[in-house]
Structures are given as structure tokens and as C-alpha cells.
CSV table of C-alpha atoms and ligand atoms in Angstrom, one decimal:
chain,number,residue,atom,x,y,z
A,1,UNK,CA,20.2,21.0,-25.1
A,2,UNK,CA,18.1,17.8,-25.3
A,3,UNK,CA,21.0,15.9,-23.7
A,4,UNK,CA,21.2,18.3,-20.8
A,5,UNK,CA,17.5,18.1,-20.1
A,6,UNK,CA,17.6,14.3,-20.2
A,7,UNK,CA,20.6,14.3,-17.8
A,8,UNK,CA,18.7,16.6,-15.4
A,9,UNK,CA,15.7,14.4,-15.6
A,10,UNK,CA,17.7,11.3,-14.7
A,11,UNK,CA,19.5,13.0,-11.8
A,12,UNK,CA,16.1,14.2,-10.5
A,13,UNK,CA,14.6,10.7,-10.7
A,14,UNK,CA,17.6,9.2,-9.0
A,15,UNK,CA,17.4,11.8,-6.3
A,16,UNK,CA,13.7,11.3,-5.7
A,17,UNK,CA,14.3,7.5,-5.6
A,18,UNK,CA,17.0,7.7,-3.0
A,19,UNK,CA,15.6,10.6,-1.1
A,20,UNK,CA,15.9,10.0,2.7
A,21,UNK,CA,12.8,8.3,3.9
A,22,UNK,CA,11.6,9.0,7.4
A,23,UNK,CA,10.2,5.8,9.0
A,24,UNK,CA,7.6,6.3,11.8
A,25,UNK,CA,6.2,3.9,14.3
A,26,UNK,CA,2.7,5.3,14.2
A,27,UNK,CA,0.9,6.1,11.0
A,28,UNK,CA,0.3,9.7,10.0
A,29,UNK,CA,-3.3,9.4,9.0
A,30,UNK,CA,-4.5,13.0,9.4
A,31,UNK,CA,-3.3,15.4,6.8
A,32,UNK,CA,-2.8,18.7,8.7
A,33,UNK,CA,-3.4,20.6,5.6
A,34,UNK,CA,-4.3,19.3,2.2
A,35,UNK,CA,-1.6,16.8,1.3
A,36,UNK,CA,-0.1,17.2,-2.2
A,37,UNK,CA,-0.3,13.4,-2.6
A,38,UNK,CA,-0.5,10.3,-0.5
A,39,UNK,CA,-0.6,6.5,-0.8
A,40,UNK,CA,-1.7,3.5,1.3
A,41,UNK,CA,-1.5,-0.2,0.6
A,42,UNK,CA,-2.6,-3.5,2.2
A,43,UNK,CA,-1.4,-7.0,1.9
A,44,UNK,CA,-4.4,-8.7,3.5
A,45,UNK,CA,-6.2,-8.7,6.8
A,46,UNK,CA,-6.5,-11.8,9.0
A,47,UNK,CA,-5.1,-13.8,11.9
A,48,UNK,CA,-1.8,-11.8,11.9
A,49,UNK,CA,-0.4,-11.8,15.4
A,50,UNK,CA,3.1,-11.2,16.8
A,51,UNK,CA,3.3,-14.8,18.2
A,52,UNK,CA,2.3,-16.5,15.0
A,53,UNK,CA,4.8,-14.8,12.6
A,54,UNK,CA,8.5,-15.4,12.8
A,55,UNK,CA,11.0,-12.5,12.8
A,56,UNK,CA,12.3,-13.6,9.4
A,57,UNK,CA,8.8,-13.6,7.9
A,58,UNK,CA,8.0,-10.3,9.5
A,59,UNK,CA,11.2,-8.8,7.9
A,60,UNK,CA,10.3,-10.3,4.5
A,61,UNK,CA,6.8,-8.8,4.7
A,62,UNK,CA,8.1,-5.4,5.8
A,63,UNK,CA,10.7,-5.4,3.0
A,64,UNK,CA,8.2,-6.2,0.3
A,65,UNK,CA,5.6,-3.7,1.6
A,66,UNK,CA,8.2,-1.0,1.6
A,67,UNK,CA,9.5,-1.9,-1.9
A,68,UNK,CA,5.9,-1.8,-3.2
A,69,UNK,CA,4.8,1.5,-1.7
A,70,UNK,CA,8.1,3.2,-2.7
A,71,UNK,CA,7.2,2.4,-6.3
A,72,UNK,CA,3.9,4.2,-6.0
A,73,UNK,CA,5.4,7.0,-4.0
A,74,UNK,CA,8.0,7.7,-6.6
A,75,UNK,CA,5.4,7.9,-9.4
A,76,UNK,CA,3.3,10.3,-7.3
A,77,UNK,CA,6.3,12.4,-6.3
A,78,UNK,CA,7.3,12.8,-9.9
A,79,UNK,CA,3.8,14.1,-10.8
A,80,UNK,CA,2.4,10.7,-12.1
A,81,UNK,CA,-1.2,9.7,-11.9
A,82,UNK,CA,-2.9,7.8,-9.0
A,83,UNK,CA,-4.0,5.1,-11.4
A,84,UNK,CA,-0.4,4.5,-12.5
A,85,UNK,CA,0.7,4.5,-8.8
A,86,UNK,CA,-2.0,2.0,-7.8
A,87,UNK,CA,-1.2,-0.4,-10.7
A,88,UNK,CA,2.5,-0.4,-10.4
A,89,UNK,CA,2.5,-0.8,-6.7
A,90,UNK,CA,0.1,-3.7,-6.9
A,91,UNK,CA,2.3,-5.3,-9.6
A,92,UNK,CA,5.2,-5.6,-7.0
A,93,UNK,CA,2.9,-7.4,-4.5
A,94,UNK,CA,1.4,-9.6,-7.3
A,95,UNK,CA,4.8,-10.8,-8.2
A,96,UNK,CA,5.7,-11.7,-4.6
A,97,UNK,CA,4.8,-15.2,-3.4
A,98,UNK,CA,4.2,-13.7,0.1
A,99,UNK,CA,0.7,-12.5,-0.8
A,100,UNK,CA,-2.5,-14.0,-2.0
A,101,UNK,CA,-2.5,-12.4,-5.4
A,102,UNK,CA,-0.6,-13.1,-8.7
A,103,UNK,CA,2.2,-15.5,-7.7
A,104,UNK,CA,1.3,-17.1,-4.4
A,105,UNK,CA,-2.4,-17.0,-4.9
A,106,UNK,CA,-4.4,-19.5,-2.8
A,107,UNK,CA,-5.8,-22.6,-4.4
A,108,UNK,CA,-9.3,-23.6,-5.3
A,109,UNK,CA,-10.9,-26.9,-4.3
A,110,UNK,CA,-9.5,-28.3,-7.6
A,111,UNK,CA,-6.0,-27.1,-6.9
A,112,UNK,CA,-6.0,-24.3,-9.4
A,113,UNK,CA,-5.3,-20.5,-9.0
A,114,UNK,CA,-8.2,-18.2,-10.1
A,115,UNK,CA,-7.5,-14.5,-9.9
A,116,UNK,CA,-9.9,-11.6,-9.4
A,117,UNK,CA,-8.9,-7.9,-9.6
A,118,UNK,CA,-10.4,-4.4,-10.1
A,119,UNK,CA,-9.3,-0.8,-10.4
A,120,UNK,CA,-11.2,2.5,-10.3
A,121,UNK,CA,-10.5,6.1,-11.3
A,122,UNK,CA,-12.0,8.6,-8.9
A,123,UNK,CA,-12.0,11.5,-11.4
A,124,UNK,CA,-14.0,9.8,-14.1
A,125,UNK,CA,-15.6,7.0,-12.1
A,126,UNK,CA,-14.3,4.7,-14.8
A,127,UNK,CA,-13.7,1.2,-13.6
A,128,UNK,CA,-12.4,-2.2,-14.8
A,129,UNK,CA,-12.4,-5.7,-13.4
A,130,UNK,CA,-11.5,-9.2,-14.2
A,131,UNK,CA,-12.7,-12.4,-12.5
A,132,UNK,CA,-11.6,-16.0,-12.4
A,133,UNK,CA,-8.6,-15.8,-14.8
A,134,UNK,CA,-5.9,-18.5,-14.6
A,135,UNK,CA,-3.1,-17.4,-16.9
A,136,UNK,CA,-2.8,-13.6,-16.7
A,137,UNK,CA,0.4,-12.8,-14.8
A,138,UNK,CA,-0.7,-9.5,-13.4
A,139,UNK,CA,-4.5,-9.4,-13.0
A,140,UNK,CA,-4.5,-5.7,-12.1
A,141,UNK,CA,-3.1,-4.9,-15.5
A,142,UNK,CA,-6.0,-6.8,-17.0
A,143,UNK,CA,-8.5,-4.8,-14.9
A,144,UNK,CA,-6.9,-1.6,-16.1
A,145,UNK,CA,-7.0,-2.8,-19.7
A,146,UNK,CA,-10.7,-3.6,-19.3
A,147,UNK,CA,-11.3,-0.1,-18.0
A,148,UNK,CA,-9.4,1.7,-20.8
A,149,UNK,CA,-9.7,-0.5,-23.8
A,150,UNK,CA,-13.1,-2.3,-23.6
A,151,UNK,CA,-16.6,-1.0,-23.5
A,152,UNK,CA,-17.3,-3.1,-20.4
A,153,UNK,CA,-16.5,-3.0,-16.7
A,154,UNK,CA,-16.0,-6.6,-15.8
A,155,UNK,CA,-14.7,-9.6,-17.9
A,156,UNK,CA,-14.5,-13.2,-16.6
A,157,UNK,CA,-12.6,-16.4,-17.2
A,158,UNK,CA,-11.8,-17.5,-20.8
A,159,UNK,CA,-13.2,-14.3,-22.4
A,160,UNK,CA,-11.1,-12.2,-20.1
A,161,UNK,CA,-8.1,-14.3,-21.0
A,162,UNK,CA,-8.7,-13.9,-24.7
A,163,UNK,CA,-9.0,-10.1,-24.2
A,164,UNK,CA,-5.8,-10.1,-22.2
A,165,UNK,CA,-4.0,-11.8,-25.0
A,166,UNK,CA,-5.4,-9.4,-27.5
A,167,UNK,CA,-4.1,-6.6,-25.4
A,168,UNK,CA,-0.6,-8.1,-25.3
A,169,UNK,CA,-0.6,-8.6,-21.6
A,170,UNK,CA,1.8,-11.1,-20.1
A,171,UNK,CA,0.4,-14.7,-20.1
A,172,UNK,CA,2.0,-17.5,-18.0
A,173,UNK,CA,1.5,-21.2,-17.4
A,174,UNK,CA,-1.1,-21.8,-14.6
A,175,UNK,CA,1.7,-23.5,-12.6
A,176,UNK,CA,3.6,-20.2,-12.4
A,177,UNK,CA,1.2,-19.1,-9.6
A,178,UNK,CA,1.5,-22.2,-7.5
A,179,UNK,CA,3.5,-22.2,-4.2
A,180,UNK,CA,4.2,-24.8,-1.5
A,181,UNK,CA,2.5,-22.5,1.0
A,182,UNK,CA,-0.8,-22.4,-0.9
A,183,UNK,CA,-0.7,-26.2,-1.4
A,184,UNK,CA,-0.2,-26.8,2.3
A,185,UNK,CA,-3.0,-24.3,3.1
A,186,UNK,CA,-5.4,-26.2,0.8
A,187,UNK,CA,-4.5,-29.5,2.4
A,188,UNK,CA,-5.0,-28.1,5.9
A,189,UNK,CA,-8.4,-26.6,5.0
A,190,UNK,CA,-9.6,-29.8,3.4
A,191,UNK,CA,-8.4,-31.8,6.4
A,192,UNK,CA,-10.3,-29.5,8.7
A,193,UNK,CA,-13.4,-29.8,6.6
A,194,UNK,CA,-13.2,-33.6,6.8
A,195,UNK,CA,-12.8,-33.6,10.6
A,196,UNK,CA,-15.6,-31.1,10.9
A,197,UNK,CA,-14.1,-29.7,14.1
A,198,UNK,CA,-12.6,-26.6,12.7
A,199,UNK,CA,-14.3,-23.3,12.5
A,200,UNK,CA,-13.5,-20.3,10.5
A,201,UNK,CA,-12.0,-18.8,13.6
A,202,UNK,CA,-9.2,-21.4,13.8
A,203,UNK,CA,-5.9,-19.8,13.1
A,204,UNK,CA,-5.1,-22.3,10.3
A,205,UNK,CA,-8.2,-21.5,8.4
A,206,UNK,CA,-7.9,-17.8,9.0
A,207,UNK,CA,-4.3,-17.8,7.8
A,208,UNK,CA,-5.2,-19.7,4.7
A,209,UNK,CA,-7.9,-17.3,3.5
A,210,UNK,CA,-6.4,-13.8,3.5
A,211,UNK,CA,-3.5,-12.0,1.9
A,212,UNK,CA,-5.2,-10.0,-0.9
A,213,UNK,CA,-3.4,-6.9,-1.9
A,214,UNK,CA,-4.7,-3.4,-2.5
A,215,UNK,CA,-3.7,0.2,-3.0
A,216,UNK,CA,-5.3,3.6,-2.8
A,217,UNK,CA,-3.7,6.9,-3.9
A,218,UNK,CA,-4.2,10.6,-4.2
A,219,UNK,CA,-2.0,12.3,-6.9
A,220,UNK,CA,-0.7,15.9,-7.2
A,221,UNK,CA,-3.6,16.6,-9.7
A,222,UNK,CA,-6.1,15.9,-6.9
A,223,UNK,CA,-7.3,12.6,-8.4
A,224,UNK,CA,-8.0,9.5,-6.3
A,225,UNK,CA,-7.7,5.9,-7.5
A,226,UNK,CA,-7.9,2.4,-5.9
A,227,UNK,CA,-7.2,-1.2,-6.9
A,228,UNK,CA,-7.4,-4.7,-5.5
A,229,UNK,CA,-6.0,-8.0,-6.6
A,230,UNK,CA,-6.5,-11.5,-5.1
A,231,UNK,CA,-6.5,-15.2,-5.5
A,232,UNK,CA,-9.7,-15.3,-3.5
A,233,UNK,CA,-10.2,-17.8,-0.7
A,234,UNK,CA,-8.6,-21.2,-0.2
A,235,UNK,CA,-10.8,-24.1,-1.2
A,236,UNK,CA,-13.3,-21.9,-3.2
A,237,UNK,CA,-15.5,-23.9,-5.6
A,238,UNK,CA,-18.0,-23.7,-8.4
A,239,UNK,CA,-16.4,-20.6,-10.0
A,240,UNK,CA,-16.7,-18.6,-6.8
A,241,UNK,CA,-15.9,-14.9,-7.3
A,242,UNK,CA,-15.2,-12.7,-4.2
A,243,UNK,CA,-15.6,-9.0,-3.5
A,244,UNK,CA,-12.3,-7.9,-4.9
A,245,UNK,CA,-13.4,-7.5,-8.5
A,246,UNK,CA,-16.7,-6.1,-7.6
A,247,UNK,CA,-16.8,-2.3,-7.8
A,248,UNK,CA,-18.4,-0.9,-4.7
A,249,UNK,CA,-17.5,-4.0,-2.6
A,250,UNK,CA,-13.8,-4.6,-3.0
A,251,UNK,CA,-12.8,-1.3,-4.7
A,252,UNK,CA,-14.3,2.1,-5.0
A,253,UNK,CA,-12.9,5.6,-5.9
A,254,UNK,CA,-14.6,8.9,-6.2
A,255,UNK,CA,-12.8,12.3,-6.1
A,256,UNK,CA,-15.8,13.8,-4.1
A,257,UNK,CA,-15.2,11.3,-1.3
A,258,UNK,CA,-12.5,8.7,-1.1
A,259,UNK,CA,-10.7,5.7,-2.6
A,260,UNK,CA,-11.0,2.4,-0.9
A,261,UNK,CA,-9.6,-1.2,-1.2
A,262,UNK,CA,-11.0,-4.0,0.9
A,263,UNK,CA,-9.7,-7.3,2.2
A,264,UNK,CA,-11.5,-10.0,4.1
A,265,UNK,CA,-14.2,-12.6,3.9
A,266,UNK,CA,-15.6,-11.6,0.5
A,267,UNK,CA,-19.1,-12.9,0.8
A,268,UNK,CA,-19.8,-10.4,3.6
A,269,UNK,CA,-18.0,-7.6,1.9
A,270,UNK,CA,-20.3,-8.1,-1.1
A,271,UNK,CA,-23.4,-8.1,1.0
A,272,UNK,CA,-22.2,-5.0,2.9
A,273,UNK,CA,-21.1,-3.2,-0.3
A,274,UNK,CA,-18.2,-2.1,2.0
A,275,UNK,CA,-16.1,0.2,-0.2
A,276,UNK,CA,-19.1,2.1,-1.6
A,277,UNK,CA,-20.8,2.2,1.8
A,278,UNK,CA,-17.8,4.2,3.2
A,279,UNK,CA,-18.0,6.6,0.3
A,280,UNK,CA,-21.8,6.9,0.7
A,281,UNK,CA,-21.6,7.7,4.4
A,282,UNK,CA,-19.2,10.5,3.6
A,283,UNK,CA,-21.3,11.8,0.7
A,284,UNK,CA,-24.8,11.6,2.2
A,285,UNK,CA,-24.1,11.8,5.9
A,286,UNK,CA,-21.1,14.1,5.9
A,287,UNK,CA,-19.0,11.6,8.0
A,288,UNK,CA,-15.2,12.0,7.9
A,289,UNK,CA,-13.2,9.1,6.3
A,290,UNK,CA,-12.2,7.8,9.7
A,291,UNK,CA,-15.8,7.9,11.0
A,292,UNK,CA,-17.2,6.2,7.9
A,293,UNK,CA,-14.5,3.5,7.9
A,294,UNK,CA,-15.0,2.8,11.5
A,295,UNK,CA,-18.8,2.6,11.2
A,296,UNK,CA,-18.6,0.1,8.3
A,297,UNK,CA,-15.8,-2.1,9.5
A,298,UNK,CA,-16.4,-2.2,13.3
A,299,UNK,CA,-20.2,-1.8,13.5
A,300,UNK,CA,-21.9,-2.8,10.3
A,301,UNK,CA,-19.8,-5.6,8.8
A,302,UNK,CA,-19.7,-7.8,11.9
A,303,UNK,CA,-23.4,-7.8,12.1
A,304,UNK,CA,-23.6,-9.4,8.6
A,305,UNK,CA,-23.5,-13.2,8.9
A,306,UNK,CA,-23.4,-13.3,12.7
A,307,UNK,CA,-19.9,-11.9,13.2
A,308,UNK,CA,-18.3,-13.7,10.2
A,309,UNK,CA,-17.9,-10.4,8.4
A,310,UNK,CA,-14.3,-9.9,9.2
A,311,UNK,CA,-11.5,-8.1,7.4
A,312,UNK,CA,-10.5,-4.5,6.8
A,313,UNK,CA,-10.0,-1.6,4.4
A,314,UNK,CA,-7.4,1.0,3.4
A,315,UNK,CA,-8.6,4.3,2.1
A,316,UNK,CA,-7.6,7.9,1.3
A,317,UNK,CA,-9.8,10.9,1.0
A,318,UNK,CA,-9.5,14.0,-1.2
A,319,UNK,CA,-7.3,15.8,1.4
A,320,UNK,CA,-4.9,12.9,1.5
A,321,UNK,CA,-6.1,11.7,4.9
A,322,UNK,CA,-5.7,8.0,5.4
A,323,UNK,CA,-7.8,5.3,7.1
A,324,UNK,CA,-6.7,1.7,7.8
A,325,UNK,CA,-9.5,0.0,9.6
A,326,UNK,CA,-9.8,-3.7,10.4
A,327,UNK,CA,-11.7,-6.0,12.8
A,328,UNK,CA,-9.2,-8.9,12.5
A,329,UNK,CA,-6.1,-9.3,14.8
A,330,UNK,CA,-3.9,-7.8,12.1
A,331,UNK,CA,-3.6,-6.4,8.6
A,332,UNK,CA,-0.4,-6.0,6.5
A,333,UNK,CA,-0.3,-2.3,5.6
A,334,UNK,CA,1.9,0.7,4.8
A,335,UNK,CA,1.5,4.4,4.1
A,336,UNK,CA,3.7,7.2,2.6
A,337,UNK,CA,2.9,10.8,2.6
A,338,UNK,CA,4.1,13.7,0.5
A,339,UNK,CA,7.0,14.3,2.9
A,340,UNK,CA,8.3,10.8,2.3
A,341,UNK,CA,7.2,9.6,5.8
A,342,UNK,CA,6.9,5.8,5.7
A,343,UNK,CA,4.8,3.7,8.1
A,344,UNK,CA,4.5,-0.1,8.0
A,345,UNK,CA,2.1,-2.0,10.2
A,346,UNK,CA,1.0,-5.6,10.7
A,347,UNK,CA,-0.6,-6.0,14.1
A,348,UNK,CA,-3.3,-4.2,15.9
A,349,UNK,CA,-0.9,-2.1,18.0
B,1,LIG,N1,-11.7,-10.6,-0.2
B,1,LIG,C1,-11.0,-11.7,-0.8
B,1,LIG,C2,-12.1,-12.7,-1.3
B,1,LIG,O1,-13.0,-12.9,-0.6
B,1,LIG,C3,-10.1,-12.5,0.1
B,1,LIG,C4,-9.1,-11.6,0.9
B,1,LIG,O2,-9.3,-10.4,1.0
B,1,LIG,O3,-8.0,-12.1,1.3
B,1,LIG,O4,-11.9,-13.2,-2.3
């Protein structure tokens, strides 16, 4: 009997993994009725334009975004939790050198990789975060371990690494994270700094700063979760920590409102408390997710720091409605709904 049940379970899992996926050109953001589950991811916002990305690169990004979101989709489709979906989806992006998180993280001024991550459970408002770690292979796993196995919300640097070891998380040599791309980006940014002619709005600088990854999900049990993982910003110094590990700025989730993951120039996302602000506008002003996201990303954020507050968010509300709002030329993003409809986007249109 046990054998038959196990066989049925395997067939079911295989079926749900290979189930025909419908790919659409425009995202389905409005759940017509309450969606059973839903998932959205980002791979960073920034100077992502059709004319500065080759077809091969575009295909590589599409392939990785699809691989990642399918992992979360399968977990949710099989009745798994939104926290599991968020963590496992982010793991795929962290392991890819394409994005600024895990392997492929940008370099600090000293040429090291320092990772920040956070995760939040919308049902319990439990949260965990880690900042400035150099050896933890998947920082989102550390954030989750902080949430579930420590009495704290945020751990940093050596202490966080000791905790990660104690938790049996995978530890790697710092060199594992380094890529040629990040090294070139650091050289470019340092050269620009020296000539003093570059501004943040130069494509080179923009390109070198973004690429954080994040995920928000609603599961079949009606629970929301969000997570974010990043290497921060190229050429960061003095132990700089961005918005990504800060609950309320880089990540927020609350079953009463929404789950949000941010990406962009962290200093302004911290000052704007972006992720929480979207939730607060829904909670206190009754705005829809779309209205709240638009208000924060298009109207409020650019006014902080004289227009330097650029970036975007992905979010889901308790009905499974999705928002993907950004004020940069592009944002790597993908969504999947409970019907298996897949959308992948990069550019504004
Ligand atoms: N928000 C991140 C940071 O400032 C960077 C990014 O989203 O790419 O650390």
C-alpha cells in the first residue's frame, strides 16, 4: 500500500513539474477572483534596455528567471508554504552568476563580496536577516535560520557566520562568489570616480549597481511571504549595509496587506521605508496594491535625494494580485499564477 501511495506521489510530482506552462507577453497582475496561489520574482532593477543587452544575454536571463520561478511554483502547486517557495526560488538566483546575489555578487571597495539578505513570514510577522557575510553560500538560508532558530531578527558579519556554521549551513571560500563581471564593474566604477566626470546616471555605473534578487509568494493556505538577497552596491565601503536586509525597507510581508521585495539604490529605500510604506498605504488608507506601489515608487521615492531614489519592487497581496513597479528603464521580473501562466519581463514595455 505504502509503495502504491509513494508511486502515485512521484507521478503527481512529475506531472506537476512538466505540466504545460502557458507563456504570456503581458503579465496577469489582477486576480479576477481570489487566486489559490501566486508568485513573483525580481532579478534587480536598473539600466536594463533592449539596446544594451545582447540576445544571448537576454535568453540567459529569461532561462534563469523561468527556472527559478518554476521551483517556487511547483512548491506552491503541491501545497507547500510561501516561505519555502521564496527561499528555494531565491536559492536558484543566488547560485547563478548572472545576478548580484550569492555567486556573482558585486565587489566592495576592497574587492570582497559582502552579502545581505532577509525573509519575512506574513502570517506570524516573524522575520530574519543577515548582513555583511562573506562565506555563507546562500544568504537567504541564513536569514531564514535567524528567523526560525535564533531569538533575534538580524545578525551581522562574523557573528552571523558563526551562527551559520552552527546551523550547518553551507560555507564556501570567499573566492567562490567572485566573477569577472563584478571585477570589471568595480574597475569601471573606480575609474569613473577618479575622473570625476561620471554620474550615477551613467549606464556603466547604473549597470554595476543593481541585480539584487527577490521573491514574494501567496500559498494555498492564504499565507504571504517575501525575501530578498543581494551583494549590495559596487564599491561600497566602511561596512555599508543596504536596504535588502532591513525589514520594512527591502522586505516586508503581512497577511493583512501584502508581501514586498525591493531592489534599487538602498540608501533611498531605507529612508523611504519602501516595503512597509506600501503595506501601510494599504492598511491605513485603503489603497489597492497597485495604487500603493505606484504612489511609493513613482511619486514618493524619486523625491528622496533629489531624484536618486530609483529602483523598483515586486509584490503580492492577499488575493494573489501582483504588482511590479519600477522607475528605472527596466527590471528583471517574472510571475506565475495558479493556472501555470508564466510571464517574464525585463524592459519597460
Ligand atoms: N538595494 C540593494 C542595495 O542597495 C541593491 C540592489 O537592489 O541592487 O544594497
